[in-house]
C-alpha atoms as an extended CHARMM CRD file, in Angstrom:
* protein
*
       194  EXT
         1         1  UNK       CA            -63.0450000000       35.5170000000      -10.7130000000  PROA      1               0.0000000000
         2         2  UNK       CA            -64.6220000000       34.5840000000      -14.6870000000  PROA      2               0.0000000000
         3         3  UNK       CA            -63.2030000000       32.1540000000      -16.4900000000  PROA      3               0.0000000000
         4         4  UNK       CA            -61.1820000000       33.9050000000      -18.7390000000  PROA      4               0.0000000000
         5         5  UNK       CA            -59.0670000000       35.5150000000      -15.3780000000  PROA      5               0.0000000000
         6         6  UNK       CA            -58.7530000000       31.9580000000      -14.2750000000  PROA      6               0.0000000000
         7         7  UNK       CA            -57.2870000000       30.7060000000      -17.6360000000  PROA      7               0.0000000000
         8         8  UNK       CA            -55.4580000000       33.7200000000      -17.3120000000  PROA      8               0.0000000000
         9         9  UNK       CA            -53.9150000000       32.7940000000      -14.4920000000  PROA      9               0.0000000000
        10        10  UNK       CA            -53.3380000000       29.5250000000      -14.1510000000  PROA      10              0.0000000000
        11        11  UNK       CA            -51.9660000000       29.0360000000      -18.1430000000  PROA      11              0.0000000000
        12        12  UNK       CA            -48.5020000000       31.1980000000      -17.0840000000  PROA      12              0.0000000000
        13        13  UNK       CA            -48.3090000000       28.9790000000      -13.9240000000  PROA      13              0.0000000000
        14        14  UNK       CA            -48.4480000000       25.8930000000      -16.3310000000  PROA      14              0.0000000000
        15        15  UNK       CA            -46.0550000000       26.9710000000      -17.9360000000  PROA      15              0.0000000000
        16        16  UNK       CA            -43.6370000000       28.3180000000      -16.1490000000  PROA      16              0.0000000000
        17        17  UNK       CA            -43.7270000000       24.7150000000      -14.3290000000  PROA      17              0.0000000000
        18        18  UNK       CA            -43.8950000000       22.2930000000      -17.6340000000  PROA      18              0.0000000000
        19        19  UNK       CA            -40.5560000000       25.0060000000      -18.2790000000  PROA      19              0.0000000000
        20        20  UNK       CA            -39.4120000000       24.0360000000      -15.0860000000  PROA      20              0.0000000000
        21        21  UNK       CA            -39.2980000000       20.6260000000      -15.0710000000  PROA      21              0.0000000000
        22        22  UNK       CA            -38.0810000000       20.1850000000      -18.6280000000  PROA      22              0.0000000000
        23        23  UNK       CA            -34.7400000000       22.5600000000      -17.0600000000  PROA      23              0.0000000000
        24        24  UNK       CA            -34.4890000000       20.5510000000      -13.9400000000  PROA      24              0.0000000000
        25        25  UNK       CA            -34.5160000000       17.2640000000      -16.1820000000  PROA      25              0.0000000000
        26        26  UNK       CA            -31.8860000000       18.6420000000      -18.3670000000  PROA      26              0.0000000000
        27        27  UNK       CA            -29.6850000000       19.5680000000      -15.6700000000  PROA      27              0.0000000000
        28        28  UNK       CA            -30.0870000000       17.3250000000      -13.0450000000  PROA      28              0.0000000000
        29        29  UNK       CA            -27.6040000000       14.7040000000      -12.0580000000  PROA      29              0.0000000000
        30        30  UNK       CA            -28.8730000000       11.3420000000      -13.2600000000  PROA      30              0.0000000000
        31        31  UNK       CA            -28.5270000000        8.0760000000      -11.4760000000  PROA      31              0.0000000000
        32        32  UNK       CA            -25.0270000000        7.0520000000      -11.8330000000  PROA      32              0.0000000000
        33        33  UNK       CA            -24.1960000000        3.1130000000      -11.2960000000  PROA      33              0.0000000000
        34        34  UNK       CA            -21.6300000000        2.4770000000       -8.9120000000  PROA      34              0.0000000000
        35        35  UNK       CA            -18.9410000000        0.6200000000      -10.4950000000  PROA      35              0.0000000000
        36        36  UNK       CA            -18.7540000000       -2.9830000000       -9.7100000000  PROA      36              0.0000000000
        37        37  UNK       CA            -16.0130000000       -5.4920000000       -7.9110000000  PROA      37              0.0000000000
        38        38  UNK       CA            -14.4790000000       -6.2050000000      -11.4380000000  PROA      38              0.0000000000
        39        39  UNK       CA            -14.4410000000       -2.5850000000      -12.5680000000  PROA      39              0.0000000000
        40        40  UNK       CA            -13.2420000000       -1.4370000000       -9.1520000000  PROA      40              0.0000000000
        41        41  UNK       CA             -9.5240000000       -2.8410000000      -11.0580000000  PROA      41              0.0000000000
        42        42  UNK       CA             -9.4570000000       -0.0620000000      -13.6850000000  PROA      42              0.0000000000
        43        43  UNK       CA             -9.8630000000        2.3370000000      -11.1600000000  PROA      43              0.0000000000
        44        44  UNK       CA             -7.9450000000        5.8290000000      -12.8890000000  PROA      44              0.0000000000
        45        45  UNK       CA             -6.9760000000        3.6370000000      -16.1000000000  PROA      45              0.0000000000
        46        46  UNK       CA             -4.7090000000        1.5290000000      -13.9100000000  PROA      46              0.0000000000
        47        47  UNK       CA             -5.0380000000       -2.3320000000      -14.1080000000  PROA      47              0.0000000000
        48        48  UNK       CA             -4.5610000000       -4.0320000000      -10.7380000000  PROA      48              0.0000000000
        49        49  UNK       CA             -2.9040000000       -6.8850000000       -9.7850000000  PROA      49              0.0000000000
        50        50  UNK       CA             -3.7320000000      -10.2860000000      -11.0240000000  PROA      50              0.0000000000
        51        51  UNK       CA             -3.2960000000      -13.7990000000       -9.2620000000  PROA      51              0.0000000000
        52        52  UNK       CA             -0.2380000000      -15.7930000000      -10.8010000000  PROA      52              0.0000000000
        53        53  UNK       CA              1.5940000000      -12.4480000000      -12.0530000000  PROA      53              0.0000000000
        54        54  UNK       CA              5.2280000000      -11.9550000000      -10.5700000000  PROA      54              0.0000000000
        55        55  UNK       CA              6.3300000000       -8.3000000000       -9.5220000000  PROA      55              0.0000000000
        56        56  UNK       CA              9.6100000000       -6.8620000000       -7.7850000000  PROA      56              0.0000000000
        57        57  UNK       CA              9.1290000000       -6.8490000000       -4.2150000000  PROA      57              0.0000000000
        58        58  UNK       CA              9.9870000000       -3.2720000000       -2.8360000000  PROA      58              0.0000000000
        59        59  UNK       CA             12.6250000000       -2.0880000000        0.0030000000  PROA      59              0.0000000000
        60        60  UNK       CA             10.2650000000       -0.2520000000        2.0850000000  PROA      60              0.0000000000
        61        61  UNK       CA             11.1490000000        1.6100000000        5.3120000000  PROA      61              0.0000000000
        62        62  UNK       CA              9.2360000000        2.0020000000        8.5460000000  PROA      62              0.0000000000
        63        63  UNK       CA              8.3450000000        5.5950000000       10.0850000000  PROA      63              0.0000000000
        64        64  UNK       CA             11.8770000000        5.0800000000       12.5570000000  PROA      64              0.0000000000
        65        65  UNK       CA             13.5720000000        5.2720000000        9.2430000000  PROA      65              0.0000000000
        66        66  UNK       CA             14.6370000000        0.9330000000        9.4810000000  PROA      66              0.0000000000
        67        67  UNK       CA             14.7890000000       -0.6910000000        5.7110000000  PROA      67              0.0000000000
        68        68  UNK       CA             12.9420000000       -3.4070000000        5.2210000000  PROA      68              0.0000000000
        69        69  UNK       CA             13.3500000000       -5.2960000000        1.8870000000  PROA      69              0.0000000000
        70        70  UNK       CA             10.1790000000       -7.1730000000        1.0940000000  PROA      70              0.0000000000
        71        71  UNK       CA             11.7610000000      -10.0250000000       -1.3590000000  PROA      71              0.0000000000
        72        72  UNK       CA             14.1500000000      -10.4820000000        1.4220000000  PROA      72              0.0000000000
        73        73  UNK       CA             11.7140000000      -11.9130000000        4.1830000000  PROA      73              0.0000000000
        74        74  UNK       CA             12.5620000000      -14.9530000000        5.7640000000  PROA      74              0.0000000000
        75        75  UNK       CA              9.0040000000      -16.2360000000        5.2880000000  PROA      75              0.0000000000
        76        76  UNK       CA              8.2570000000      -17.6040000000        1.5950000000  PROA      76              0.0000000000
        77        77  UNK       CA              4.6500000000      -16.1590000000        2.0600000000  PROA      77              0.0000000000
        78        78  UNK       CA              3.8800000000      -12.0530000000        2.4250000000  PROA      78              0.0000000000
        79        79  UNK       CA              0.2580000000      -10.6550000000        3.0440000000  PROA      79              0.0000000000
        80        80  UNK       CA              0.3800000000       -6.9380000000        2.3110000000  PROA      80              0.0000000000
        81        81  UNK       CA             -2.3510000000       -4.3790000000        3.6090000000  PROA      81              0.0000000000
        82        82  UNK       CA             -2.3010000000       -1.2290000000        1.2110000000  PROA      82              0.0000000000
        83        83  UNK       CA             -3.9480000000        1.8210000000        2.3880000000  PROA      83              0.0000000000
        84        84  UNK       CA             -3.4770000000        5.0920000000        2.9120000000  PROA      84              0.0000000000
        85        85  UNK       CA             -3.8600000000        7.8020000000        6.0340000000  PROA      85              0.0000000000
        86        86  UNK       CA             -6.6120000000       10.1990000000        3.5170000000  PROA      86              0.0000000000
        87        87  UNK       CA             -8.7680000000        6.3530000000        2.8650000000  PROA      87              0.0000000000
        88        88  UNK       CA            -12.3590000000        7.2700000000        4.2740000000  PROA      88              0.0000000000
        89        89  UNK       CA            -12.6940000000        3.7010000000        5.2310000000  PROA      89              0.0000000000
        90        90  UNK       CA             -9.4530000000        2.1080000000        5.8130000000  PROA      90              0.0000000000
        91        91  UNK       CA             -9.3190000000        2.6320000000        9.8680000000  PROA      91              0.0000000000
        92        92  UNK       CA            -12.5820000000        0.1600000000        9.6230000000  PROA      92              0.0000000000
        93        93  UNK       CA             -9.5080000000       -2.4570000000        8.9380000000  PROA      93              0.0000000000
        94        94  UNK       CA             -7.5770000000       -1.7300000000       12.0150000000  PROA      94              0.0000000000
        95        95  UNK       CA             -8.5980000000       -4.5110000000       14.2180000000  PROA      95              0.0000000000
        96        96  UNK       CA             -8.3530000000       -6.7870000000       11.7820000000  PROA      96              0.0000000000
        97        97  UNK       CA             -4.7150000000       -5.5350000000       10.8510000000  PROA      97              0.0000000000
        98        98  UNK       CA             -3.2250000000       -6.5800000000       14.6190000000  PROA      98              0.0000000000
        99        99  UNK       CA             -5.4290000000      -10.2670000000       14.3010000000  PROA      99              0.0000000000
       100       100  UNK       CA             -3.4800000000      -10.0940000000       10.7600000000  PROA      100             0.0000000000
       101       101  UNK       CA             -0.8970000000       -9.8300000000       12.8410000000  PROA      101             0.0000000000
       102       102  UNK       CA             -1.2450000000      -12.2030000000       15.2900000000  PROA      102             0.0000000000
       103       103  UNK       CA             -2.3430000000      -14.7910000000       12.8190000000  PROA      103             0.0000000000
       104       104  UNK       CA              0.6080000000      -14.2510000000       10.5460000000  PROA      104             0.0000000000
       105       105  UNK       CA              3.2840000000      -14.7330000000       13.9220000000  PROA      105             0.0000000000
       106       106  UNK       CA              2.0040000000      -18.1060000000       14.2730000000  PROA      106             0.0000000000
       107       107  UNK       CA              2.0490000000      -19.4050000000       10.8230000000  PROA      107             0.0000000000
       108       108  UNK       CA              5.1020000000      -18.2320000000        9.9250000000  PROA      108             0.0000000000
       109       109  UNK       CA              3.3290000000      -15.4760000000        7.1920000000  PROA      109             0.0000000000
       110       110  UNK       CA              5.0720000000      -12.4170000000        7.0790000000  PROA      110             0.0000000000
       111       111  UNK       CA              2.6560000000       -9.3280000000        7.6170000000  PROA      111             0.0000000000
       112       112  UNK       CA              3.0190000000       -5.6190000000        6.6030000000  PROA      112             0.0000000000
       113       113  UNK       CA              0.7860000000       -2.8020000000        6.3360000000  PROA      113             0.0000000000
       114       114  UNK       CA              1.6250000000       -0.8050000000        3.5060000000  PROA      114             0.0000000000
       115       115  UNK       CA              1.0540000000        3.2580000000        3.4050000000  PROA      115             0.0000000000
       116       116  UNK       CA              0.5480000000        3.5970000000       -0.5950000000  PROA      116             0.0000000000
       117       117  UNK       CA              0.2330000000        8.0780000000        0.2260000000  PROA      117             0.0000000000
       118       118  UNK       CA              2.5940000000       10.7830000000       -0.3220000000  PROA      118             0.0000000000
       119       119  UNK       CA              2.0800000000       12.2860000000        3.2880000000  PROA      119             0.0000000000
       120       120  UNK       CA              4.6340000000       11.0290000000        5.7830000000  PROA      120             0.0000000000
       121       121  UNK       CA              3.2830000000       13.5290000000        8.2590000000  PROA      121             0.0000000000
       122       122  UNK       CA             -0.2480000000       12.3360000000        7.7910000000  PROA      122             0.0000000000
       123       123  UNK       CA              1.1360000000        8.9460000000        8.4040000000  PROA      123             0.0000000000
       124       124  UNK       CA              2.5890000000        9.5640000000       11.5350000000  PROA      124             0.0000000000
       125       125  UNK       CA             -0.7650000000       11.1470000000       12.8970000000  PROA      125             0.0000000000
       126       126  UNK       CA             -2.8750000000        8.1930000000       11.8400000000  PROA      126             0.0000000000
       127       127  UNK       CA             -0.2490000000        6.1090000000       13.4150000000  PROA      127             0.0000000000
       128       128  UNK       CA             -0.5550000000        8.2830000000       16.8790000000  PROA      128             0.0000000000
       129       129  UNK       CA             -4.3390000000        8.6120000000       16.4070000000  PROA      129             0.0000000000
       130       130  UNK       CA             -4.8940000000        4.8630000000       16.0970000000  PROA      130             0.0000000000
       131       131  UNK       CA             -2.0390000000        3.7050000000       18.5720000000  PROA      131             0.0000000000
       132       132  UNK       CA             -0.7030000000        1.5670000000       15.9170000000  PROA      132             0.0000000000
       133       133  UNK       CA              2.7510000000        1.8570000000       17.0210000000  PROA      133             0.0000000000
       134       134  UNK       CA              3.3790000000       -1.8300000000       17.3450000000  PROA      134             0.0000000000
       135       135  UNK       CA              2.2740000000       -3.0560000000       13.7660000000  PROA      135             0.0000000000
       136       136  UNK       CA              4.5460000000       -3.3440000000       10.8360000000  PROA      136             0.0000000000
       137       137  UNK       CA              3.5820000000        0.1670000000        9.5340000000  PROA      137             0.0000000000
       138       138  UNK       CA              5.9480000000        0.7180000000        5.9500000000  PROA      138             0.0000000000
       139       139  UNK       CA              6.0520000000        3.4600000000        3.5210000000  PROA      139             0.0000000000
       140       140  UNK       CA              8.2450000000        4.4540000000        0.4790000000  PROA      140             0.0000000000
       141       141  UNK       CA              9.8340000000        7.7730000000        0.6490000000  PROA      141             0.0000000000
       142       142  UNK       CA              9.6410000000        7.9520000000       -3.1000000000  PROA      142             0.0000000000
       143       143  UNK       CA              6.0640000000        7.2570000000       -3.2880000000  PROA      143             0.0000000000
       144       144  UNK       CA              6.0540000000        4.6000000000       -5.7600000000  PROA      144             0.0000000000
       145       145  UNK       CA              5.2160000000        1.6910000000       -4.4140000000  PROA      145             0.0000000000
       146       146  UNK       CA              0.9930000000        2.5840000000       -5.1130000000  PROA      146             0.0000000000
       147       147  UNK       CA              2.2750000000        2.6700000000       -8.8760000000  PROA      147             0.0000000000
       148       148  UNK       CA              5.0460000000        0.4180000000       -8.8390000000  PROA      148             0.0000000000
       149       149  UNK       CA              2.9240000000       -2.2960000000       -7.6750000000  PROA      149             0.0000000000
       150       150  UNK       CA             -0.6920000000       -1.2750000000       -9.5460000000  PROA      150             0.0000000000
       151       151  UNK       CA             -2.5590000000       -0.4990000000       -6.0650000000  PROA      151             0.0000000000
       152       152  UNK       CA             -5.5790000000        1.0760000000       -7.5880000000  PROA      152             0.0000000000
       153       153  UNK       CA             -7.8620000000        0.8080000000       -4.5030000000  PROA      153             0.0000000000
       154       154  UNK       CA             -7.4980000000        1.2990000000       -0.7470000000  PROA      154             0.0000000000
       155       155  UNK       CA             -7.7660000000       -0.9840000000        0.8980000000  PROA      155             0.0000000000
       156       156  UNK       CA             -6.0670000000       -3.9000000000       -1.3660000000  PROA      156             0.0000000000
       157       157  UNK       CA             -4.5800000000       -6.9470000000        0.7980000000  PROA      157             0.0000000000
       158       158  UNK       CA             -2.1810000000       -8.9740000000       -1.4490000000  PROA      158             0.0000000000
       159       159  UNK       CA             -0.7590000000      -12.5400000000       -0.8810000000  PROA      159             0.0000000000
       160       160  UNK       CA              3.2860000000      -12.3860000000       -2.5990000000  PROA      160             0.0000000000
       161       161  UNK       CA              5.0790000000      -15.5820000000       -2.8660000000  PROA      161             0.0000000000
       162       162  UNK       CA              8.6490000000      -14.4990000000       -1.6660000000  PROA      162             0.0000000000
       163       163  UNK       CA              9.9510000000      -14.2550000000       -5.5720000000  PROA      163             0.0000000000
       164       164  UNK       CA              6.6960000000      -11.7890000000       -6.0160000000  PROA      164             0.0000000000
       165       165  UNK       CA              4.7000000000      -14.0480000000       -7.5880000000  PROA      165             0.0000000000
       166       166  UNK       CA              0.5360000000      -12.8160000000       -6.6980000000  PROA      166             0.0000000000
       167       167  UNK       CA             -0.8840000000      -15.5040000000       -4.5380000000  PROA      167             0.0000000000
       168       168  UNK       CA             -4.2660000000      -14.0040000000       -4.1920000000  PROA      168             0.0000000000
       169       169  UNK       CA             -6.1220000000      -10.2250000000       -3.8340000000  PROA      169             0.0000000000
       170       170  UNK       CA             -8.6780000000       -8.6910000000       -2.1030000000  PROA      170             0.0000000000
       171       171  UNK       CA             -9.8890000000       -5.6500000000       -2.5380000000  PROA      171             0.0000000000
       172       172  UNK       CA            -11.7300000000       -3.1100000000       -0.2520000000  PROA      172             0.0000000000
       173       173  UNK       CA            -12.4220000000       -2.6540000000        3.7670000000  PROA      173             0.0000000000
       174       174  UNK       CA            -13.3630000000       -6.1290000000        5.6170000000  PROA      174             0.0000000000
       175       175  UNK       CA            -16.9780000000       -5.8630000000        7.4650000000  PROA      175             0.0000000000
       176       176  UNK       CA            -15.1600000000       -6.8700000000       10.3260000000  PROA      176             0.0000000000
       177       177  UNK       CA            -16.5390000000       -8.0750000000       14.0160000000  PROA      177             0.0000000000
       178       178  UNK       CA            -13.4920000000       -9.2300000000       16.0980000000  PROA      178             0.0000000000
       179       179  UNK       CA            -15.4280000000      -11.0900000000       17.8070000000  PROA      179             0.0000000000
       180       180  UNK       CA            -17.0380000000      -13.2680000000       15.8470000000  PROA      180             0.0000000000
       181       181  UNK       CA            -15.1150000000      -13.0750000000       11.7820000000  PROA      181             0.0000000000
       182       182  UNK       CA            -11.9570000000      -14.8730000000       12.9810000000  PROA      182             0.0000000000
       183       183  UNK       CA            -13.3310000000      -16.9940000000        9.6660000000  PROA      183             0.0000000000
       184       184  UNK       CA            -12.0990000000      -13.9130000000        7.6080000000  PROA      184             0.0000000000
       185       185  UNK       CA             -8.5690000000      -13.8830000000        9.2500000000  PROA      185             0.0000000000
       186       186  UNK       CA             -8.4150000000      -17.4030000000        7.6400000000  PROA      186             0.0000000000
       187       187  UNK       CA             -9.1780000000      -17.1370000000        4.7330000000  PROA      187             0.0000000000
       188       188  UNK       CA             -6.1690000000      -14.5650000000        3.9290000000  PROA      188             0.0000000000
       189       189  UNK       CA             -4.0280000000      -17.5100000000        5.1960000000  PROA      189             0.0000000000
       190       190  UNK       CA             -5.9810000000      -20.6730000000        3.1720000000  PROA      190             0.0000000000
       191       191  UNK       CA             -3.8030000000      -19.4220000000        0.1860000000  PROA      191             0.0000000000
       192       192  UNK       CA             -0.7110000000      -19.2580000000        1.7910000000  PROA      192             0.0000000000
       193       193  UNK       CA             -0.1850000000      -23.0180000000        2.5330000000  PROA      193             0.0000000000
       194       194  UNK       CA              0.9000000000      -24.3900000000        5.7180000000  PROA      194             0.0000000000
């Protein structure tokens, strides 16, 4: 092969990659930050909640259909576990949920996990799946309590006061070892007082 059927060749290769790349560059997907723990809060333009605010307590009801009004616990301290059956990550939580549990019984905390969905179906098949039957499972049949209360991210654990008043958040599934993190179960319950 001369020269000049080299060049010949090799120039519409060049260029048909320099093209190429200058395409894939314009199209491609660039490198998109993931938001951080403060931005996580203005998650779909909704604010979450903030420590010191006061909101209305819902009446909730459990999956037999039982109302439970929230502002009406006889504990003046509520921890609330907000997630939802379609959350990729929130059965990561469930063990800690029943040492939640177990925790709250013996410091007089009240404890309920919160279903902030629209799917009562799907609720009852996570409950089944997960044999969850015997922890304080609630959902609103209206669906508002997600809005109502400015859950923005799943899973969201809020401390109330018993007037509603926002003891403390925190946001997103625990790394959780039974085993050894009973140091995380605390700290839900160092706001709460004794």
């Amino acid at each position: 092969m001369t020269a000049k059927g080299l060049m010949a060749f090799i120039f519409p290769v060049a260029v048909f990659l320099t093209v190429g790349g200058v395409v894939y560059l314009a199209f491609s997907p660039r490198h998109v930050e993931q938001p951080s723990q403060q931005s996580q809060d203005k998650i779909a333009g909704i604010e979450g909640l903030n420590e010191g605010e006061r909101v209305k307590l819902p009446t909730l009801t459990t999956v037999g259909g039982q109302t439970v009004p929230l502002d009406q616990a006889k504990e003046r301290t509520i921890i609330c576990a907000f997630f939802s059956p379609s959350c990729a990550g929130c059965n990561k939580d469930i063990e800690f949920w029943r040492d939640l549990k177990e925790e709250s019984n013996k410091r007089a905390v009240a404890f309920y996990i919160i279903d902030v969905g629209d799917d009562t179906e799907a609720l009852k098949k996570f409950i089944s799946a997960y044999k969850l039957e015997t922890l304080p499972i609630l959902f609103d049949p209206t669906h508002r309590v997600g809005p109502d209360l400015r859950i923005n991210f799943v899973p969201t654990y809020v401390l109330f006061a018993k007037d509603g008043q926002v003891l403390h958040r925190f946001d997103g599934v625990r790394n959780y070892d039974r085993a050894s993190n009973r140091g995380q179960v605390n700290e839900f319950f160092k706001y709460a007082g004794d």
